[in-house]
Coordinates of C-alpha atoms and ligand atoms in Angstrom, one line a residue:
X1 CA -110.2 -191.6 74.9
X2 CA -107.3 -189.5 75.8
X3 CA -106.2 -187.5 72.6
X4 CA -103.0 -185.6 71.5
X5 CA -102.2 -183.5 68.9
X6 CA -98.4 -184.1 69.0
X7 CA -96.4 -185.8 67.1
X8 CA -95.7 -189.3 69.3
X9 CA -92.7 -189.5 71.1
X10 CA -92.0 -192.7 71.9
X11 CA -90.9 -195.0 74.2
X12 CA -89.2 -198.1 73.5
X13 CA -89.8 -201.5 75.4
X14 CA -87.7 -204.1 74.2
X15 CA -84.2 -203.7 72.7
X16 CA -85.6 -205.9 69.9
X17 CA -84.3 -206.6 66.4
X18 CA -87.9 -205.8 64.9
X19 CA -87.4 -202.2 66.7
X20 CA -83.7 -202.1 65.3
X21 CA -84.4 -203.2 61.7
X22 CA -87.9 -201.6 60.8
X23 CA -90.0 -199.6 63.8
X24 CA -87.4 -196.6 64.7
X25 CA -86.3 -196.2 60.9
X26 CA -89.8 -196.0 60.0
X27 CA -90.4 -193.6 63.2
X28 CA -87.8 -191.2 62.2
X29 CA -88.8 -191.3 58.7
X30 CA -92.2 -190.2 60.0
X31 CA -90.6 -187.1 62.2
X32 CA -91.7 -189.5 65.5
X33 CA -89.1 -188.7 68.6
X34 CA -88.1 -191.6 69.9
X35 CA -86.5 -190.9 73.3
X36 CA -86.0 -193.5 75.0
X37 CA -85.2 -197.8 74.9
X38 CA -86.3 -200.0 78.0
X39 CA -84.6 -203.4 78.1
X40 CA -82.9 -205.8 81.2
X41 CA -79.5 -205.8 80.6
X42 CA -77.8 -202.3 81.3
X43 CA -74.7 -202.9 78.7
X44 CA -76.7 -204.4 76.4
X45 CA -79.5 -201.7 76.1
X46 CA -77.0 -198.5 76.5
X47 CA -75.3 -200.2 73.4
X48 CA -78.6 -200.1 71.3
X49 CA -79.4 -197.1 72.5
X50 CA -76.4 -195.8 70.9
X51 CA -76.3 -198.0 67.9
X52 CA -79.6 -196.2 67.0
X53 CA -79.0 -192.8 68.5
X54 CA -81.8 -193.1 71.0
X55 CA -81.2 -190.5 73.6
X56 CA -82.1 -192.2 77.0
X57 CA -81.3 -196.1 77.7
X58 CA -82.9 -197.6 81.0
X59 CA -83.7 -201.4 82.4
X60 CA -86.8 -199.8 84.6
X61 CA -89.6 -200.2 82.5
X62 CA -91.4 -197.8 85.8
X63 CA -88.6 -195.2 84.8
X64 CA -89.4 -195.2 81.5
X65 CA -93.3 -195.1 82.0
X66 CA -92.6 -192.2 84.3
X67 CA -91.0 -189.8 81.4
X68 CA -93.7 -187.3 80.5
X69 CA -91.4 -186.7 77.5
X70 CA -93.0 -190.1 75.9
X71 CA -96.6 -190.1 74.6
X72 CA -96.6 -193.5 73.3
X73 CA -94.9 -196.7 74.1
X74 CA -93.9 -199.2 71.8
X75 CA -93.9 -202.8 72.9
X76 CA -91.6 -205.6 71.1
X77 CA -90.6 -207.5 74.1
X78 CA -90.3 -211.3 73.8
X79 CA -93.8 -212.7 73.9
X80 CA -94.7 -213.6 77.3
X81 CA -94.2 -209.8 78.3
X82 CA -96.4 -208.6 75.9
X83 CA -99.3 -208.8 78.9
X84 CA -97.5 -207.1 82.0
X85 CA -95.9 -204.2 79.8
X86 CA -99.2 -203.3 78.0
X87 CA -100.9 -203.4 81.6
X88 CA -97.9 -201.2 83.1
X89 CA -98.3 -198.6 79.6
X90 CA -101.7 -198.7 80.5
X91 CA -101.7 -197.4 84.0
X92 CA -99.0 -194.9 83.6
X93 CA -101.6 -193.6 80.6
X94 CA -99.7 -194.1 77.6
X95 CA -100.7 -195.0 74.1
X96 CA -99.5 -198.3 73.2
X97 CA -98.5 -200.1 70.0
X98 CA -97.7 -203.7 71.3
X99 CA -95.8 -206.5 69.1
X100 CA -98.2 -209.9 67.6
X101 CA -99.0 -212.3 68.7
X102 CA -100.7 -209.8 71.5
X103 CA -100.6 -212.3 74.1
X104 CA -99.9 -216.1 74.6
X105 CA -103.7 -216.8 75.8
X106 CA -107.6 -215.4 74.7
X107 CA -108.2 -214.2 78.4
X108 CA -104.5 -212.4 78.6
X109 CA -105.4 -210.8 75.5
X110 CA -108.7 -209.4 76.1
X111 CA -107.4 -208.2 79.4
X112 CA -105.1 -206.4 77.5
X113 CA -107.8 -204.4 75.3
X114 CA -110.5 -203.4 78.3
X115 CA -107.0 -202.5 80.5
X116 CA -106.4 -199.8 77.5
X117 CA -110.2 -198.9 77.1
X118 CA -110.1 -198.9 81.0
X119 CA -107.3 -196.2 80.8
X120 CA -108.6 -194.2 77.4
X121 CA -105.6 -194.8 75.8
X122 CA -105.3 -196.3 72.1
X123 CA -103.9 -199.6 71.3
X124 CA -102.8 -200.7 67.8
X125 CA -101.2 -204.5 66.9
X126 CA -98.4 -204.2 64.9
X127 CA -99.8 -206.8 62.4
X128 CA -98.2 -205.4 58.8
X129 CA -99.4 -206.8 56.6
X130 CA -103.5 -206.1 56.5
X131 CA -102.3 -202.1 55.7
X132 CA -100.2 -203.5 52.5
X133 CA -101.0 -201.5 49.2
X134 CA -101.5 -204.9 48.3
X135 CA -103.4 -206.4 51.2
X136 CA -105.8 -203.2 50.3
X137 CA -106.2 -203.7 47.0
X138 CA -107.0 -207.5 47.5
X139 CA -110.0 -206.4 50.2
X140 CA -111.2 -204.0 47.6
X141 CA -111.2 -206.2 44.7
X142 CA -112.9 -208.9 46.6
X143 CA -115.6 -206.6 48.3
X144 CA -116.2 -205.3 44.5
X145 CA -117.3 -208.4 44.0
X146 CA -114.0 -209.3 41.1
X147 CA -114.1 -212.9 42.7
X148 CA -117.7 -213.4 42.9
X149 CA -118.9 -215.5 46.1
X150 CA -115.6 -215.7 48.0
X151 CA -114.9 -219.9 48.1
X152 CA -111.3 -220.2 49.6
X153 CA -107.9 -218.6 50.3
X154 CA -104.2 -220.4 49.8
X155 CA -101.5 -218.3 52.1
X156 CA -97.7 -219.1 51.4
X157 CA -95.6 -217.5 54.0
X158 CA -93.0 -220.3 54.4
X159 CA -90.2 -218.6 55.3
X160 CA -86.1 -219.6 56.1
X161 CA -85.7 -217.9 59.5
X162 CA -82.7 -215.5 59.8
X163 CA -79.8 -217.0 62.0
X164 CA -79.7 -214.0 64.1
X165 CA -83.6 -214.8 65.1
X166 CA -83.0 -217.9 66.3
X167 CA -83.0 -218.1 69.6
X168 CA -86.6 -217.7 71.8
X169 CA -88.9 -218.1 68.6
X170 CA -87.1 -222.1 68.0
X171 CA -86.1 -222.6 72.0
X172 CA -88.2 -221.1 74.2
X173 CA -92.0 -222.1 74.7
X174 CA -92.6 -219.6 77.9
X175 CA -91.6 -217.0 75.6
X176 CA -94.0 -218.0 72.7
X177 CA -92.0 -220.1 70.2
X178 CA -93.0 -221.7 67.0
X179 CA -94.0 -220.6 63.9
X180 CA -97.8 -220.8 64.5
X181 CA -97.3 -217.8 66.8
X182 CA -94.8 -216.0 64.8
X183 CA -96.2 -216.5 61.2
X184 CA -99.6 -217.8 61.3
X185 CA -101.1 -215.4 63.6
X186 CA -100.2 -212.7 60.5
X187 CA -102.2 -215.0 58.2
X188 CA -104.6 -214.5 60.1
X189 CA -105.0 -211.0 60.4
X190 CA -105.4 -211.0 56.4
X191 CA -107.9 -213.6 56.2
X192 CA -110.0 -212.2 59.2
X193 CA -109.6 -208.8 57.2
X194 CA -110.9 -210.8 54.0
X195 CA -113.6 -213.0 55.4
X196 CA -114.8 -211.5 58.6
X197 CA -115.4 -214.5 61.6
X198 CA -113.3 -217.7 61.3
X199 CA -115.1 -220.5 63.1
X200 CA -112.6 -223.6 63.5
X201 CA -109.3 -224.6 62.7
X202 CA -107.7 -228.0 62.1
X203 CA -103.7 -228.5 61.5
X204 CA -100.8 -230.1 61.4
X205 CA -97.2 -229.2 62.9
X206 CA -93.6 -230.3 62.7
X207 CA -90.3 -229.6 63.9
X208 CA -88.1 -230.1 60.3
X209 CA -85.2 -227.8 60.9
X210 CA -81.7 -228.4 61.3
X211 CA -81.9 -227.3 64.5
X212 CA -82.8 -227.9 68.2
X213 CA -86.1 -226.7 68.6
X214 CA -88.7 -226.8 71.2
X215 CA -91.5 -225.6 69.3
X216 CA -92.8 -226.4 65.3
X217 CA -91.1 -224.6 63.1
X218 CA -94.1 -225.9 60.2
X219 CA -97.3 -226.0 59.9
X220 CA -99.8 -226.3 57.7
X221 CA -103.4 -225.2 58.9
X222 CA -106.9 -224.8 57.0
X223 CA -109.4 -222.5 58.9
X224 CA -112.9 -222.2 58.1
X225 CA -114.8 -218.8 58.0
X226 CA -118.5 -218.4 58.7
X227 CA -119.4 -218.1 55.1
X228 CA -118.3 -221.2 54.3
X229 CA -114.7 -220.1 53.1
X230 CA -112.2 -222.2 53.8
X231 CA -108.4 -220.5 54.4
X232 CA -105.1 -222.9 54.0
X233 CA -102.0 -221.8 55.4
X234 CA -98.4 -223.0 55.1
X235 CA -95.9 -221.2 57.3
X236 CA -92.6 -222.5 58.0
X237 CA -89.0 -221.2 59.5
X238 CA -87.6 -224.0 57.1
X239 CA -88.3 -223.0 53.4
X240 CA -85.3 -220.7 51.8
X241 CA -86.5 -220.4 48.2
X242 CA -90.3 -220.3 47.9
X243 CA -91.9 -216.7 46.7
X244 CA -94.7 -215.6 49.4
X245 CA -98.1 -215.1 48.1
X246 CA -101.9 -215.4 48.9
X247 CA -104.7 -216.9 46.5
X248 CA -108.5 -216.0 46.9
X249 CA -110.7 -218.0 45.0
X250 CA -114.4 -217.3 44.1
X251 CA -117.3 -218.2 42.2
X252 CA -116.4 -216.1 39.2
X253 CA -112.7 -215.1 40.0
X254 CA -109.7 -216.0 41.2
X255 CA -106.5 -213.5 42.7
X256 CA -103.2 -214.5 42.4
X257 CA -100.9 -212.2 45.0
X258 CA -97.0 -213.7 45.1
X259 CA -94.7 -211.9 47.2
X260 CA -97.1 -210.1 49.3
X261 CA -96.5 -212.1 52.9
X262 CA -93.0 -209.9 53.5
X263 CA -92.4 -207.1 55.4
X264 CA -91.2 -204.7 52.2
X265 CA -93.5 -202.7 50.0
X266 CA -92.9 -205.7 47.3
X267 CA -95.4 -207.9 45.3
X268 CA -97.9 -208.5 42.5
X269 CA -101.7 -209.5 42.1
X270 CA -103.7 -210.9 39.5
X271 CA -106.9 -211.4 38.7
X272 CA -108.3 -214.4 36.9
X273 CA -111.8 -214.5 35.0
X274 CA -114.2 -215.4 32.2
X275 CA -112.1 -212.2 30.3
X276 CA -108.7 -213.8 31.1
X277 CA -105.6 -213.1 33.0
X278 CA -104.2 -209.5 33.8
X279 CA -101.9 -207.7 36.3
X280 CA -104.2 -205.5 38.8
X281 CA -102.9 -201.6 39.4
X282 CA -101.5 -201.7 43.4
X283 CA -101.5 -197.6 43.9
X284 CA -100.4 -195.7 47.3
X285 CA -97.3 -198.5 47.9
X286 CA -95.6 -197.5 51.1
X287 CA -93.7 -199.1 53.8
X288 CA -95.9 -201.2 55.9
X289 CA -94.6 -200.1 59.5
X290 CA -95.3 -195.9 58.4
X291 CA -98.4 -197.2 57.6
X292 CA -98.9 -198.8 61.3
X293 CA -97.5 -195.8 62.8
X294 CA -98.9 -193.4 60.4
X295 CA -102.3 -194.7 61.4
X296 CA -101.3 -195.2 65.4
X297 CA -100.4 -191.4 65.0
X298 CA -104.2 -190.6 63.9
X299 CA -105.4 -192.9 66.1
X300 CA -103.8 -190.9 69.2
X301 CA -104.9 -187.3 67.4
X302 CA -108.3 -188.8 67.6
X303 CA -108.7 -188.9 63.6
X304 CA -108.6 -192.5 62.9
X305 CA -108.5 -196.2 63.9
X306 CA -105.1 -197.9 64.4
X307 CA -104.4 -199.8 61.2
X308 CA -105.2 -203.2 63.7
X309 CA -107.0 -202.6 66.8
X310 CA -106.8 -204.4 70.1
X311 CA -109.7 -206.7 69.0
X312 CA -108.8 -207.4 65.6
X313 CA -105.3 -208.3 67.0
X314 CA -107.1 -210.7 69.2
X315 CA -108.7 -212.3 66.6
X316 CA -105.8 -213.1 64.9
X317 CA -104.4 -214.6 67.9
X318 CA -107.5 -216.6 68.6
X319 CA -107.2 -218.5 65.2
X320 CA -103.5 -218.7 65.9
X321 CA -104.2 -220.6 69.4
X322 CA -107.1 -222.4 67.7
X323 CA -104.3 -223.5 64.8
X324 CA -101.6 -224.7 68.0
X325 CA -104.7 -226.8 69.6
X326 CA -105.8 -228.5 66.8
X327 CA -102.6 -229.5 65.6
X328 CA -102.0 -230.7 69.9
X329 CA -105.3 -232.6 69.8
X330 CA -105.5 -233.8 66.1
X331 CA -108.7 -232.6 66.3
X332 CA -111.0 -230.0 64.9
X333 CA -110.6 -226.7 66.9
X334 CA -113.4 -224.2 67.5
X335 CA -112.0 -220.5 67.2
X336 CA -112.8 -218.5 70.3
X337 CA -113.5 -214.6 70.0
X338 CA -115.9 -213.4 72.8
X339 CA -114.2 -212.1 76.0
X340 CA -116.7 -213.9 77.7
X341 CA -116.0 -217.4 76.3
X342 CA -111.9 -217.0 76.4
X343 CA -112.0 -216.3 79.8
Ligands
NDP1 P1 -85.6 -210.1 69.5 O1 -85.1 -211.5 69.9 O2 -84.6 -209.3 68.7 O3 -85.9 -209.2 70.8 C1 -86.8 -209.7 71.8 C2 -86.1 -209.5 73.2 O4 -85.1 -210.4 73.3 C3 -85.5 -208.1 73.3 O5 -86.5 -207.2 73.8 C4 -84.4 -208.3 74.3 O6 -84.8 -208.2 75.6 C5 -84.0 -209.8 74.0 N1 -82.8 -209.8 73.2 C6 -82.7 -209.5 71.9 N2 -81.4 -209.7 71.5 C7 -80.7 -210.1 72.6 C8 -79.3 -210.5 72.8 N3 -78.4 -210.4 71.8 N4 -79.0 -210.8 74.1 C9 -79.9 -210.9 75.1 N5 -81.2 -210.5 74.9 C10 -81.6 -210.2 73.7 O7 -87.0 -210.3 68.9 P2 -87.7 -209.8 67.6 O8 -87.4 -208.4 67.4 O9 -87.5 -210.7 66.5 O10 -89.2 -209.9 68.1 C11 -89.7 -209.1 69.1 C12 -91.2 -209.0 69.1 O11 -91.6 -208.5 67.8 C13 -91.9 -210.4 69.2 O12 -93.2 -210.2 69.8 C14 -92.2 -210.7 67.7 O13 -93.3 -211.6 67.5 C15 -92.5 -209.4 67.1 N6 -92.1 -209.3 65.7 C16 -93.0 -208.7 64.8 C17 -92.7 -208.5 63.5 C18 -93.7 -207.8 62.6 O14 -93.5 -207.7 61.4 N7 -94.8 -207.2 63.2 C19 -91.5 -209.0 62.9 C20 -90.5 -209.5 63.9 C21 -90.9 -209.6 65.2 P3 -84.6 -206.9 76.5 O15 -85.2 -205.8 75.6 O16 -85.3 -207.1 77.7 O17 -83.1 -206.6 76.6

C-alpha cells in the first residue's frame, strides 16, 4: 500500500450537492486542500468551483487525475460512474474515497476493490453512518452483551426527499435511482456492522410519491443474518414527519436509538431491561463526514482502516441488490458476498 504522510489534498469528481453541502465543509474543517472539482459541463463546474472557493475547475477527469498536487480523489458522481472513475483514480495511483452505493452490480463492485488493492492505493465508502457516536455506542453496547442474544433490528430511515434532489435518484434507472440504492444500502452498512453476514433478503417496493418516478421511492425489506437475526427496514423519499431511529432487540435487552439515521451529529439511545428504562451516555459526538475523512486521512498515513472499507462497502450493496431482487421477483433473495459468486 502506497502511504503518505501529508495532509490529503483532494480532488473532486463530481460537482455534487453531497460534495457542496457536507464533504468540502468537513475537508476544510479538517485542514484537507481541496484543489480541484471535475464535472461535464464547463459553466456549470467553474461556477461550483467558485461557489466553494475551489481553486482549479476542469471537465477532464484525465486532467484532473494528472495533477500531482492531489493525493486523494473523492468520488460523488451520479451512480453509474462510480465504476469507471474509481478504476481511472486507480490507475493514475490515487487514494480514493468513492460515494455509496459503490457500484450498481456485485461484480462492478468487487472490480472496484482488487483495482485499488491492484494499485496499493486505499479506498474508503462514504457510508456515514456506521462511524456515528451513536452507531458506536450501539456496536458496543450490543457486543457487551446489554441485549443479551441479539434477536432482531427495526431501522426507520423514511425520509421526505429534498426538491433540489430530485432529479436522477426519482428519474433515472441507468444512473441508480430508487430509494433501495439511496437509503437502504446505508441500513445496511449498520446492520452488517451489528450482525456480521446477512444471508437473504425478502421485500416489498412502491412508487407513492407525488411525482413521476421511474424507480420506488418505498420499501420496506426484512434481511436475515446468519445468527438468526432478523433486520426490518423502512426507507422512503415519501415520509416528511417521522423521527429516524434503529431498535435492536435481544434476549435480555432491548435499544431504542431515534434520530440516529441522519446525516448530523443528532440522536438518543436507550436501553431497555429487567432494571428498567434509561438514557445511555453517547461520548466523542462529531460530524459524521470528519469522521470518514478523519479515518480516510489515517488510512492513507498508513495508521488505520478507512471508517468503511471497499469490502464492507460491498456488502452493503450486496444486501441492497439482494433487497431490489427480492422485491422484482416476490421472492426470497439470497445475499451474495464472495467475489467469486457475484461475478
Ligand atoms: P447530485 O445530483 O447533486 O450530483 C450528482 C451529479 O449530477 C453531479 O456530479 C453533476 O454531474 C450532476 N449534477 C448535479 N447538479 C446538476 C445540475 N444542476 N445540472 C446538471 N448536472 C448536475 O447528487 P448527490 O450529491 O445527491 O449524490 C451524489 C452521490 O453521492 C451519489 O452517489 C449519492 O448516492 C451519494 N450521496 C451520499 C450521501 C452520504 O451521506 N454518503 C448523501 C447524498 C448523496 P457533473 O459533476 O458531471 O457535472
Amino acid at each position: 500500500m502506497r502511504t503518505s504522510a501529508r495532509t490529503p489534498r483532494w480532488g473532486l469528481i463530481g460537482a455534487s450537492d453531497i460534495a457542496a453541502t457536507r464533504m468540502v465543509p468537513a475537508m476544510r474543517r479538517l485542514g484537507h486542500g481541496v484543489t480541484a472539482v471535475c464535472g461535464s459541463s464547463a459553466p456549470r463546474t467553474t461556477a461550483w468551483a467558485a461557489a466553494h472557493g475551489v481553486p482549479h475547475a476542469t471537465t477532464s477527469v484525465e486532467d484532473l487525475l494528472a495533477r500531482d498536487d492531489i493525493d486523494a480523489v473523492y468520488i460523488s458522481t451520479t451512480n453509474e460512474l462510480h465504476l469507471p472513475r474509481t478504476l481511472a483514480a486507480a490507475a493514475a495511483g490515487k487514494h480514493m474515497l468513492c460515494e455509496k452505493p459503490l457500484a450498481l452490480s456485485l461484480a462492478d463492485a468487487w472490480s472496484m476493490v482488487d483495482a485499488c488493492k491492484a494499485a496499493g492505493v486505499v479506498l474508503g465508502v462514504n457510508h456515514h453512518l456506521p462511524g456515528a457516536a451513536t452507531h458506536r455506542r450501539i456496536r458496543e453496547l450490543v457486543a457487551a452483551g446489554a441485549v443479551g442474544r441479539p434477536l432482531a433490528a427495526r431501522v426507520f430511515h423514511a425520509v421526505a426527499l429534498p426538491e433540489r434532489l430530485r432529479g436522477w435518484r426519482l428519474r433515472d434507472p441507468g444512473a441508480g435511482a430508487g430509494v433501495v440504492l439511496d437509503i437502504t444500502c446505508h441500513d445496511a452498512s449498520v446492520t452488517n456492522a451489528l450482525f456480521g453476514t446477512p444471508v437473504e433478503a425478502t421485500a416489498l417496493t412502491v412508487r407513492q410519491g407525488p411525482w413521476e418516478a421511474a424507480a420506488e421511492d418505498a420499501a420496506m425489506s426484512v434481511v436475515r443474518y446468519g445468527d438468526g437475526v432478523l433486520a426490518q427496514t423502512h426507507d422512503a423519499f415519501t415520509v416528511a414527519h417521522a423521527p429516524t431511529g434503529l431498535e435492536v432487540h435481544g434476549t435480555d435487552g432491548s435499544i431504542s436509538a431515534v434520530d440516529v439515521m441522519t446525516q448530523d451529529p443528532v440522536g438518543t439511545v436507550h436501553l431497555r431491561d429487567a432494571a428498567g428504562s434509561r438514557e445511555i451516555d453517547v461520548p466523542g459526538r462529531r460530524d459524521l463526514y470528519e469522521v470518514v475523512l478523519e479515518a480516510f486521512g489515517h488510512a492513507v498515513r498508513g495508521t488505520g482502516e478507512p471508517a468503511v472499507t471497499g469490502p464492507q462497502g460491498v456488502h452493503a450493496l450486496a444486501v441492497a441488490l439482494a433487497v431490489q431482487e427480492a422485491a422484482r421477483t416476490g421472492r426470497t433473495t439470497p445475499v451474495v458476498l464472495s467475489p467469486a459468486a457475484a461475478r
